[in-house]
Coordinates of N, CA and C in Angstrom, one line a residue:
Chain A
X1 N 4.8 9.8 18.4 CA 5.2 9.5 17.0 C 4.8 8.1 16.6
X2 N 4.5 8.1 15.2 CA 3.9 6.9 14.6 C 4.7 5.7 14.7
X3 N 4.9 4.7 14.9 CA 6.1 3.7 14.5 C 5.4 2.5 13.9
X4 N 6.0 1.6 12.8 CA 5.3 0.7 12.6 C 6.9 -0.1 11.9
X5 N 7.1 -1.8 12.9 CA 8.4 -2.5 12.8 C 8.1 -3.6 12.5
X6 N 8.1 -4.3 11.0 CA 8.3 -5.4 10.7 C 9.3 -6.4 11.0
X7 N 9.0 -7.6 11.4 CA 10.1 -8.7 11.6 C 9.4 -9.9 11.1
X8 N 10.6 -10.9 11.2 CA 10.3 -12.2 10.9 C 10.1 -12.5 9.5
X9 N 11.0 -11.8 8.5 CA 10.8 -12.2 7.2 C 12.0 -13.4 7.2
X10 N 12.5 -13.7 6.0 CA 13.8 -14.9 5.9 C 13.4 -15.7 4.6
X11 N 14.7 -16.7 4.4 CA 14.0 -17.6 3.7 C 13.6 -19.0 3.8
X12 N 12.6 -19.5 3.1 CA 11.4 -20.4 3.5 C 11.5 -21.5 2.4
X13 N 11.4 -22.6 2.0 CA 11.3 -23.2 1.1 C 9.5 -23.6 0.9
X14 N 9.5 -24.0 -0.4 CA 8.1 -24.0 -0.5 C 7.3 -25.1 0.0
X15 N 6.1 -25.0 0.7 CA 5.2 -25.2 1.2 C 5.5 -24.9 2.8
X16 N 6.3 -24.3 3.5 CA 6.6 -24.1 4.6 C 5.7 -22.9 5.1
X17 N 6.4 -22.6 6.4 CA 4.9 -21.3 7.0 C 6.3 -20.5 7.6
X18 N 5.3 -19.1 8.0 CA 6.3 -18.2 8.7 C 5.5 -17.6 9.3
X19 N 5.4 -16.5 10.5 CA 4.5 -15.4 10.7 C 5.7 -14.4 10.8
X20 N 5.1 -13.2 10.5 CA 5.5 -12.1 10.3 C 5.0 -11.1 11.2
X21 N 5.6 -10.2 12.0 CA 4.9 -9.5 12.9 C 5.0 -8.2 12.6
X22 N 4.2 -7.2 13.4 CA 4.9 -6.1 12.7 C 3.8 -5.1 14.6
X23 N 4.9 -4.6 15.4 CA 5.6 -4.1 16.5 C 4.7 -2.4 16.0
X24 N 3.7 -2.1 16.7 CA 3.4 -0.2 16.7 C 4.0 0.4 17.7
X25 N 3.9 1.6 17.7 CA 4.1 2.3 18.8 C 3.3 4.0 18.2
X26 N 3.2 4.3 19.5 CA 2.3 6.0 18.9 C 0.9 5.7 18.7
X27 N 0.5 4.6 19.1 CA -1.0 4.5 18.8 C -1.8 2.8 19.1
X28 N -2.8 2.4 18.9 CA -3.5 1.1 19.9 C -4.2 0.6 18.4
X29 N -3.4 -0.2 18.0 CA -3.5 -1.4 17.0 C -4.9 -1.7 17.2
X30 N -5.5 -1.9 18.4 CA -6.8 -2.7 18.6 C -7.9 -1.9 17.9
X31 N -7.8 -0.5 18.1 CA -8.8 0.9 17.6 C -8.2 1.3 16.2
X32 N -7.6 0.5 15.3 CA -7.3 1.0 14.1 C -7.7 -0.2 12.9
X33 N -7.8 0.3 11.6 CA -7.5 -0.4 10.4 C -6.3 -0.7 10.5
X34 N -6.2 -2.3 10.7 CA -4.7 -2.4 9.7 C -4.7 -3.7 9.2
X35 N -3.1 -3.0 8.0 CA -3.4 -3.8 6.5 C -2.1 -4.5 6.6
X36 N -1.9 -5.7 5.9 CA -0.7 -6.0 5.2 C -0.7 -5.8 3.3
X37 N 0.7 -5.4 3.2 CA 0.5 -5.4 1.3 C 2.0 -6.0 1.1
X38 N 1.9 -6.7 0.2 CA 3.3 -6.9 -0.5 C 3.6 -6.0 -1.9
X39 N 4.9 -6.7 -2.3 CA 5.7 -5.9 -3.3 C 6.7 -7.1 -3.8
X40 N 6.8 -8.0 -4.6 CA 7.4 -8.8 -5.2 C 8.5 -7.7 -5.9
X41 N 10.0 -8.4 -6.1 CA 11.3 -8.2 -6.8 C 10.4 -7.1 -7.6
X42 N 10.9 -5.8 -8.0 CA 10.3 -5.4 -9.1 C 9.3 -5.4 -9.7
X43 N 8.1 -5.6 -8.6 CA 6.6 -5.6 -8.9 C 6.3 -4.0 -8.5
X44 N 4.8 -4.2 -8.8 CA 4.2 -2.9 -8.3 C 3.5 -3.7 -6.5
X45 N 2.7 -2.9 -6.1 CA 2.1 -3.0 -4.8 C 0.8 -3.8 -5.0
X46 N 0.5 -4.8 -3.8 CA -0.5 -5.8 -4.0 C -1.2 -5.5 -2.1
X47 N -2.7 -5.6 -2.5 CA -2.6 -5.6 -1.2 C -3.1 -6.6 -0.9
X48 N -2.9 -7.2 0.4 CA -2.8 -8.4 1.0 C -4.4 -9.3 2.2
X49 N -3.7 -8.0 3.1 CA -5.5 -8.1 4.4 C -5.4 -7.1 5.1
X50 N -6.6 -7.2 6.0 CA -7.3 -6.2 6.7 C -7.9 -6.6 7.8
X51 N -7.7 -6.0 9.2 CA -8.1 -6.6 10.5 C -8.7 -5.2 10.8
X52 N -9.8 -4.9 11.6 CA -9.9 -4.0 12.4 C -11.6 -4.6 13.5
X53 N -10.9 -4.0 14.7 CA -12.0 -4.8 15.6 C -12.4 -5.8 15.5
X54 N -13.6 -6.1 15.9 CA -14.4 -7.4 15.6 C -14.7 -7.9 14.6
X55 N -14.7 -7.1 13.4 CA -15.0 -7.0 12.1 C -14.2 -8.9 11.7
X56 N -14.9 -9.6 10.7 CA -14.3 -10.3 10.0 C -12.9 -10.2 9.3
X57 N -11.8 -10.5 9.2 CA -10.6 -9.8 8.0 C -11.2 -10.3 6.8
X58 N -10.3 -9.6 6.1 CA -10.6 -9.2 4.3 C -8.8 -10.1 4.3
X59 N -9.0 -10.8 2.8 CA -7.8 -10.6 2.1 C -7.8 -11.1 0.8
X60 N -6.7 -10.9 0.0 CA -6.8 -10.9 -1.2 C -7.0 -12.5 -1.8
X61 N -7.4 -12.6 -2.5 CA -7.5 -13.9 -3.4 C -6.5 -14.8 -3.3
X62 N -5.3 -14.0 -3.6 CA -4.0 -15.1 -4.0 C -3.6 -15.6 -2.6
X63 N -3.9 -15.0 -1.4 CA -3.7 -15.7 -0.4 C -5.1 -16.2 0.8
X64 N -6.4 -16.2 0.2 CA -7.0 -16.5 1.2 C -7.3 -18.2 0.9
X65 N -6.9 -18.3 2.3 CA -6.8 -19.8 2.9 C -5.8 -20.6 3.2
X66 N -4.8 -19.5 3.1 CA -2.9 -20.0 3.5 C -2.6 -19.0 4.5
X67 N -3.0 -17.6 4.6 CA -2.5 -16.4 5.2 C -3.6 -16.3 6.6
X68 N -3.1 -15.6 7.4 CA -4.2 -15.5 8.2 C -3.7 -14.2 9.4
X69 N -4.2 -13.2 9.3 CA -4.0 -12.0 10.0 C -4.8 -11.8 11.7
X70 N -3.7 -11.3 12.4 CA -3.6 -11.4 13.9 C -3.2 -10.2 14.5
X71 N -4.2 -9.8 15.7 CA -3.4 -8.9 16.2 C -3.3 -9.5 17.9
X72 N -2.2 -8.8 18.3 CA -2.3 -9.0 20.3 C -2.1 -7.5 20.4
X73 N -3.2 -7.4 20.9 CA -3.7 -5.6 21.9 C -2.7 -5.9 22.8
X74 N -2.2 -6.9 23.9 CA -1.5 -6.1 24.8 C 0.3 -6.3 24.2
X75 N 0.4 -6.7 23.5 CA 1.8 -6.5 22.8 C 1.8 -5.1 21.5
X76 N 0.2 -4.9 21.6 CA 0.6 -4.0 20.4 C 0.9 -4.2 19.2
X77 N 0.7 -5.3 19.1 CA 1.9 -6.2 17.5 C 0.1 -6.9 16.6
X78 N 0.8 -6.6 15.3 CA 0.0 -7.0 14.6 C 0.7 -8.1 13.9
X79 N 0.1 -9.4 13.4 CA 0.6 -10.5 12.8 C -0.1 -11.0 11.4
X80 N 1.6 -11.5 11.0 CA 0.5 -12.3 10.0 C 1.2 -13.4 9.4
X81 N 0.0 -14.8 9.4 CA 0.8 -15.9 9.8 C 0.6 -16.7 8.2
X82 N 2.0 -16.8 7.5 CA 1.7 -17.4 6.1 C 1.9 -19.0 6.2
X83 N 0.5 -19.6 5.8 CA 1.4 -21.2 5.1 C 0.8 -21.3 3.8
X84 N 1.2 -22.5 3.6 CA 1.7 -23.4 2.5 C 2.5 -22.0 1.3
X85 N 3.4 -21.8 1.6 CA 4.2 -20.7 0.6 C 4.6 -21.5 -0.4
X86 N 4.5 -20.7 -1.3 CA 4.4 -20.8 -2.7 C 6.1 -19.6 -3.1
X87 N 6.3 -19.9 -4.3 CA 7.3 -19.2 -4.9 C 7.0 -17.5 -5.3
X88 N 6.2 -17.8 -5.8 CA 5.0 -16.6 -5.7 C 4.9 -15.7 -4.8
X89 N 4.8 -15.9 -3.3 CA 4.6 -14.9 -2.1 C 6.0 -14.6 -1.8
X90 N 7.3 -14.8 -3.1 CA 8.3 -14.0 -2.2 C 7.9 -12.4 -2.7
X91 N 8.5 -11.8 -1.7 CA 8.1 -10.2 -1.6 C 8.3 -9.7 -0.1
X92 N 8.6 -8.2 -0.5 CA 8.7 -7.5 0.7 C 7.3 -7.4 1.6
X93 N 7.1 -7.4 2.7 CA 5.9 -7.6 3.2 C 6.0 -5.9 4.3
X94 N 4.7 -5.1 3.8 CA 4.7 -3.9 4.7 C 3.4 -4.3 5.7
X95 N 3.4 -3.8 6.5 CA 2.3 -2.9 7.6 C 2.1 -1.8 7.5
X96 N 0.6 -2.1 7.2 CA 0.0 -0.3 7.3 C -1.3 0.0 8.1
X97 N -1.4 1.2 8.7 CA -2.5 1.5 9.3 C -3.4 2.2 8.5
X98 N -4.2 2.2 9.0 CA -5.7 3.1 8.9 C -6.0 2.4 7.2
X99 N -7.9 3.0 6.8 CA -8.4 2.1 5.9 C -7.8 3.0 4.9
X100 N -7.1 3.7 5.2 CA -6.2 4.3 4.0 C -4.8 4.4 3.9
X101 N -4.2 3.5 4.7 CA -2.7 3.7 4.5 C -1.8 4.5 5.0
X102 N -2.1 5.0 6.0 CA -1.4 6.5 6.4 C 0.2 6.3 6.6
X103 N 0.5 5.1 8.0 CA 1.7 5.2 8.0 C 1.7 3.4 7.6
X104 N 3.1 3.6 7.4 CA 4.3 2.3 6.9 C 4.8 1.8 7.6
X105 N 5.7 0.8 7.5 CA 6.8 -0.3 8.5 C 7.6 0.0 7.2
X106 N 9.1 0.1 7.3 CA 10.2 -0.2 6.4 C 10.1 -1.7 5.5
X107 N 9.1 -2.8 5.9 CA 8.9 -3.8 5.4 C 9.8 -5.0 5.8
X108 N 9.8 -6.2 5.8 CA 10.7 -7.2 5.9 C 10.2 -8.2 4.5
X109 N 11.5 -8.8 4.2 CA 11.5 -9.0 3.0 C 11.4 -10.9 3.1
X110 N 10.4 -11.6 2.4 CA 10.3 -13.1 2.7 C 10.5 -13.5 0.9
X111 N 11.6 -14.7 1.4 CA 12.2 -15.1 0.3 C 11.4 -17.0 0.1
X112 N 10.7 -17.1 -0.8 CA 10.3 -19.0 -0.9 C 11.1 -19.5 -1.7
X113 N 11.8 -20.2 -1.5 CA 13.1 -20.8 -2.7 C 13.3 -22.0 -1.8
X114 N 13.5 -23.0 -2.9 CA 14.6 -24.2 -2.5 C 15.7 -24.1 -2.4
Chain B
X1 N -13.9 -8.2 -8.1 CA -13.1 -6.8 -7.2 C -12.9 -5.7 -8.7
X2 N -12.2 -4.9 -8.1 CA -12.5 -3.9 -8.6 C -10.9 -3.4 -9.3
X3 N -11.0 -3.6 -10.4 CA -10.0 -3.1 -11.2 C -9.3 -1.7 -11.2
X4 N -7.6 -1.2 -11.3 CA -7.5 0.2 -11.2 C -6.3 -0.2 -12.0
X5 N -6.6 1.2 -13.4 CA -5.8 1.4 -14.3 C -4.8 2.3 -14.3
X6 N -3.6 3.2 -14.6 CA -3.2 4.2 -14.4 C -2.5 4.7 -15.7
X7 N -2.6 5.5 -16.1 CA -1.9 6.5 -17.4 C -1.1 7.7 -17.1
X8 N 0.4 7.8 -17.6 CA 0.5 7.1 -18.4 C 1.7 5.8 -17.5
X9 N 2.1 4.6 -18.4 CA 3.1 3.7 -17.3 C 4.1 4.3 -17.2
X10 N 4.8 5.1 -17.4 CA 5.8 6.0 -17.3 C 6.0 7.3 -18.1
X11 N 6.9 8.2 -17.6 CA 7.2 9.1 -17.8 C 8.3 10.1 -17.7
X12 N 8.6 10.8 -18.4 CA 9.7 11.6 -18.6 C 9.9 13.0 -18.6
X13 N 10.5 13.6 -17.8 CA 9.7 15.1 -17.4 C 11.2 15.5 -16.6
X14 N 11.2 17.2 -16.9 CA 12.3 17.9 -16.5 C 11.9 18.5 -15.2
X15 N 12.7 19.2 -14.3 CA 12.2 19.8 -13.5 C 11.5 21.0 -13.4
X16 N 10.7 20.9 -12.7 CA 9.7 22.4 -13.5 C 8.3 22.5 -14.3
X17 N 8.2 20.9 -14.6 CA 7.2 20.7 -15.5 C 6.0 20.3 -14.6
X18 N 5.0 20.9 -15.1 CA 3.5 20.3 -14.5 C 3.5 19.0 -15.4
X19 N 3.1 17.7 -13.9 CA 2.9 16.4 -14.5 C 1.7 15.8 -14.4
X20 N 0.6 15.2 -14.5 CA -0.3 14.4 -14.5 C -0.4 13.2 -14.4
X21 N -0.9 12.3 -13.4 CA -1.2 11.1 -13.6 C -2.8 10.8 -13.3
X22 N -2.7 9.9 -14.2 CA -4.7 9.6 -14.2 C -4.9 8.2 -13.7
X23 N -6.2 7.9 -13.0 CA -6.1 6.8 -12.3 C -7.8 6.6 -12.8
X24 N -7.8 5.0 -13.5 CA -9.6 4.4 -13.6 C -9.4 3.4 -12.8
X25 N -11.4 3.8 -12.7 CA -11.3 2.5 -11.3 C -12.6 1.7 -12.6
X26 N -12.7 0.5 -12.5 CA -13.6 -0.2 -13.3 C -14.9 -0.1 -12.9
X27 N -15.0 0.5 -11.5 CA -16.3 0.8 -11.2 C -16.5 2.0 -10.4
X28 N -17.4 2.7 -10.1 CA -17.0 3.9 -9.5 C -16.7 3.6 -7.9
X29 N -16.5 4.5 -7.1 CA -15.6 4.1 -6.0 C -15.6 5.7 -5.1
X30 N -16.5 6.1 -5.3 CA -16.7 7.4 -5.1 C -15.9 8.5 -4.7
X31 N -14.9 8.3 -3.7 CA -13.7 9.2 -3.4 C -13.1 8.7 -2.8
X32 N -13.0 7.1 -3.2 CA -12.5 6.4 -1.7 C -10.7 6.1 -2.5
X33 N -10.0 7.1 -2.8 CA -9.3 6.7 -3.8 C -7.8 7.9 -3.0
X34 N -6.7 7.2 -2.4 CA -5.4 7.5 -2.4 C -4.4 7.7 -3.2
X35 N -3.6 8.1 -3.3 CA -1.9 8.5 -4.3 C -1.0 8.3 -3.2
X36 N 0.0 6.8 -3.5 CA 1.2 6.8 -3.0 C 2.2 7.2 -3.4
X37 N 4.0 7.8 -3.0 CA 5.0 8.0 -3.9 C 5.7 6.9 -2.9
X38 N 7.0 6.2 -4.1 CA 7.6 5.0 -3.7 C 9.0 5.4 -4.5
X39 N 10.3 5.4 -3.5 CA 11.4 6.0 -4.0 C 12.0 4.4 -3.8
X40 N 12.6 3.8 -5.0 CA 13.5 3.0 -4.8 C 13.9 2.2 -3.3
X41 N 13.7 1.1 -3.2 CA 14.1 1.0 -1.8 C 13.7 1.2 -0.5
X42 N 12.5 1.7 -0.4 CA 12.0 2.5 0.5 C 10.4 2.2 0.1
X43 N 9.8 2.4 1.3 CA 8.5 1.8 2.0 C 7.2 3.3 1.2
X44 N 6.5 3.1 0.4 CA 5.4 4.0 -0.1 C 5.1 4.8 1.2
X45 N 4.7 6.0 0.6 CA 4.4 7.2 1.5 C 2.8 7.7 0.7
X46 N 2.0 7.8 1.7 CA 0.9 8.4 1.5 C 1.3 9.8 0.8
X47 N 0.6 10.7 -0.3 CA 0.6 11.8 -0.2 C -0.7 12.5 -0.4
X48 N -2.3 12.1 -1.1 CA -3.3 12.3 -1.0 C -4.1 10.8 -0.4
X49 N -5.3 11.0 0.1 CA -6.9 10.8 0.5 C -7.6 11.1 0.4
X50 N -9.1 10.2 0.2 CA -10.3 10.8 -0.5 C -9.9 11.5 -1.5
X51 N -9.2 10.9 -2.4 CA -9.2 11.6 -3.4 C -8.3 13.1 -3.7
X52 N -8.6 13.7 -3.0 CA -8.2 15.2 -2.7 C -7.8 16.4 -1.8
X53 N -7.5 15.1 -1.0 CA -7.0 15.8 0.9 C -5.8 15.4 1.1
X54 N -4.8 16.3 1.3 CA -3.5 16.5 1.2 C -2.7 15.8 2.2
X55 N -2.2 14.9 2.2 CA -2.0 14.6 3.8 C -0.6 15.9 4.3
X56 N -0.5 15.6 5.6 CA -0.2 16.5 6.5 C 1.7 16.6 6.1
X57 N 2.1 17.6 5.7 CA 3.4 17.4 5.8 C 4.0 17.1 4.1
X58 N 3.0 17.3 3.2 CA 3.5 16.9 1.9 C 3.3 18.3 1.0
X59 N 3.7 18.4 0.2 CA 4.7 20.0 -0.2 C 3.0 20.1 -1.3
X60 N 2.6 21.6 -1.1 CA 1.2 22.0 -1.9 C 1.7 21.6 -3.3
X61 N 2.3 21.6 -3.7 CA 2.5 21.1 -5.5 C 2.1 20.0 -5.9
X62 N 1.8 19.0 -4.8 CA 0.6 17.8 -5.0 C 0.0 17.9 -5.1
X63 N -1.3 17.6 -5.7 CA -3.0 17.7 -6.0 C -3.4 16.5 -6.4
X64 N -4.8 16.1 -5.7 CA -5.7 15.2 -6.4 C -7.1 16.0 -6.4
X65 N -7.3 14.9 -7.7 CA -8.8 15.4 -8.2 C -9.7 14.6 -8.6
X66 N -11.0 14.3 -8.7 CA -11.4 13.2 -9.6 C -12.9 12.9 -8.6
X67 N -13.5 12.0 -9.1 CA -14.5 11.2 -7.9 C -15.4 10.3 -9.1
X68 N -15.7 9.2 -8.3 CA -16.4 8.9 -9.1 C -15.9 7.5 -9.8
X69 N -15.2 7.2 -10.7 CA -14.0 6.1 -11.4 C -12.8 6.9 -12.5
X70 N -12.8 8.0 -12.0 CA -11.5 8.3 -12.6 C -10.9 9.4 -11.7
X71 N -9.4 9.7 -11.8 CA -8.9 10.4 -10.7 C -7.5 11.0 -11.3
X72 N -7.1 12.1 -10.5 CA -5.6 12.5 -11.7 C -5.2 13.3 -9.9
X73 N -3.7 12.8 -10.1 CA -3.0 13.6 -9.5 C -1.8 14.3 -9.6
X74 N -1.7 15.9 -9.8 CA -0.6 16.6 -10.9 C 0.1 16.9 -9.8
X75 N 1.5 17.2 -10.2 CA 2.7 17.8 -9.6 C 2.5 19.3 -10.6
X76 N 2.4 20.3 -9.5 CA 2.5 21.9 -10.6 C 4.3 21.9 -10.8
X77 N 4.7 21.6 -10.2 CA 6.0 21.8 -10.6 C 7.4 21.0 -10.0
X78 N 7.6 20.2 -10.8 CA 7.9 18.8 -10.9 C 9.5 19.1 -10.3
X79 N 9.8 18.7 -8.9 CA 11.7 18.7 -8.0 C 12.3 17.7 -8.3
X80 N 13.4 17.9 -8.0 CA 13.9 16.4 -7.9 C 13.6 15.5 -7.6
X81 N 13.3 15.7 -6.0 CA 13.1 15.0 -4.9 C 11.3 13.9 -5.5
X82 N 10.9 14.7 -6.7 CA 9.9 13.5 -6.8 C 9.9 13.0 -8.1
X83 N 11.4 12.8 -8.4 CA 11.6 11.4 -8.8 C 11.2 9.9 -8.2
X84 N 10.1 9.4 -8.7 CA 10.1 8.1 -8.2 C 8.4 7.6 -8.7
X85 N 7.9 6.5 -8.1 CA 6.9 5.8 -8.7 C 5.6 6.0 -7.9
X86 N 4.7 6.5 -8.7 CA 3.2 6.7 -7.6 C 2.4 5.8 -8.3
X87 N 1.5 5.6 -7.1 CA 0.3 4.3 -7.3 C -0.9 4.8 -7.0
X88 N -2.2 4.7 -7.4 CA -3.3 5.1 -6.7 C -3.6 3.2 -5.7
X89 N -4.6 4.0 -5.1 CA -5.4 2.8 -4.3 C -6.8 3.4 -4.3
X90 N -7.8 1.8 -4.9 CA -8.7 2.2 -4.0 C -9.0 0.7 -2.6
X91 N -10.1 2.2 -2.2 CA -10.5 1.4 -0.4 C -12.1 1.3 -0.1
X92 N -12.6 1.4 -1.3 CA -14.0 2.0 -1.4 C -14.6 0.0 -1.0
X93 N -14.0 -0.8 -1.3 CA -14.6 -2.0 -1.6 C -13.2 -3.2 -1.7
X94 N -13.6 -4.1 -1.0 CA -12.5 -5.2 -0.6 C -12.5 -6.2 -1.7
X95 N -11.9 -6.8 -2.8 CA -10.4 -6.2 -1.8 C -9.8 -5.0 -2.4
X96 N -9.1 -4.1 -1.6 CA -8.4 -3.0 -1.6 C -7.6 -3.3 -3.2
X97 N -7.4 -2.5 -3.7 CA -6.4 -2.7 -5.0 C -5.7 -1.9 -5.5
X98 N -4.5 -1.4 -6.0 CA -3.4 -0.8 -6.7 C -3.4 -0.5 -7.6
X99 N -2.9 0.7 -8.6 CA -3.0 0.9 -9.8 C -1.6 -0.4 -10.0
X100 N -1.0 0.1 -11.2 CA -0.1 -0.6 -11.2 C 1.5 0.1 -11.4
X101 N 0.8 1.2 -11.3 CA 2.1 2.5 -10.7 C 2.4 3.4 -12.1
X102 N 3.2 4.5 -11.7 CA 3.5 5.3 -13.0 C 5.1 5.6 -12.4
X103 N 5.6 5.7 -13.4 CA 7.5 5.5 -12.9 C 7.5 7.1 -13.6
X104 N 7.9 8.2 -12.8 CA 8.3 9.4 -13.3 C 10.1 9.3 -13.2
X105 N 10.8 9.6 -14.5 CA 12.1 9.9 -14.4 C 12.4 10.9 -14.6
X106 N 13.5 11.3 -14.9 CA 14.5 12.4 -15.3 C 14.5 12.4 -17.1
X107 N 14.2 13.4 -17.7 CA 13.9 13.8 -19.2 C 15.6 14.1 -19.1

């Protein structure tokens, strides 16, 4: 079965860093697409990056050159490491696999506040 | 990047009703185009790919259709259970992008 476990959200004051992990199981992170997307308070869905193999990552505008996406094959865990946070990047943070999204993490939720 | 519209931003519909949602892409994007549903609280669930392939485990009353830069995905007959907010995606071209969702409630 698929599993996909977000951790390490909290709250951050602004310009600080956090990484975020997110734990598979049911399948080899190393051989797949995967994505991060957020979801701000009452937003709609944003997506964020994209790691797969050797491939370069992708990410979105509002975070490229603060964010930076990681995986470790023998932990299985996919990462992703935010700095200079802004007020802006609070939001629930998902993990998703494949270039289409197939399965989810329950999300962990990162708060930027003073 | 590639812009995604969605019609209509919400809606109101009884149970039973065939629904529609339509999804533009600003440029075409050929079938590279998914439907999420997102219940309050809870983590988006895939329910179509490529446009029109059902994922595994989601009730036949979902349908997508479209190709090209426009895309609609109807409920024939609208449960309870899908009360809640759908998004397209596309993945045709980075970065990935969102409609900006359609909120189905209770009429």
């Amino acid at each position: 079965e698929v599993q996909l476990v977000e951790s390490g959200g909290g709250l951050i004051q602004p310009g600080g860093s956090l990484r975020l992990s997110c734990a598979a199981s049911g399948f080899a992170v190393s051989s797949n697409f995967m994505n991060w997307v957020r979801q701000a308070p009452g937003k709609g869905l944003e997506w964020v990056s994209i790691v797969y193999g050797d491939d370069p990552p992708y990410y979105a505008d509002s975070v490229k050159g603060r964010f930076t996406i990681s995986r470790d094959n023998s932990k299985n865990t996919l990462y992703l490491q935010m700095n200079s946070l802004r007020a802006e990047d609070t939001a629930v943070y998902y993990c998703a696999s494949s270039a289409t999204l197939d399965y989810w993490g329950q999300g962990t939720l990162v708060t930027v506040s003073s | 990047d590639i812009q995604m519209t969605q019609s209509p931003s919400s809606l109101s519909a009884s149970v039973g009703d065939r629904v529609t949602i339509t999804c533009r892409a600003s440029q075409g994007i050929r079938n590279d185009l998914a439907w999420f549903q997102q219940k309050p609280g809870k983590a988006p669930k895939r329910l179509i790919y490529a446009a029109s392939s059902l994922q595994s485990g989601v009730p036949s009353r979902f349908s997508g259709s479209g190709s090209g830069a426009e895309f609609t995905l109807t409920i024939s007959s609208l449960q309870p259970e899908d009360f809640a907010t759908y998004y397209c995606l596309q993945f045709n071209n980075y970065p990935f992008t969102f409609g900006p969702g359609t909120k189905v409630d209770i009429k």
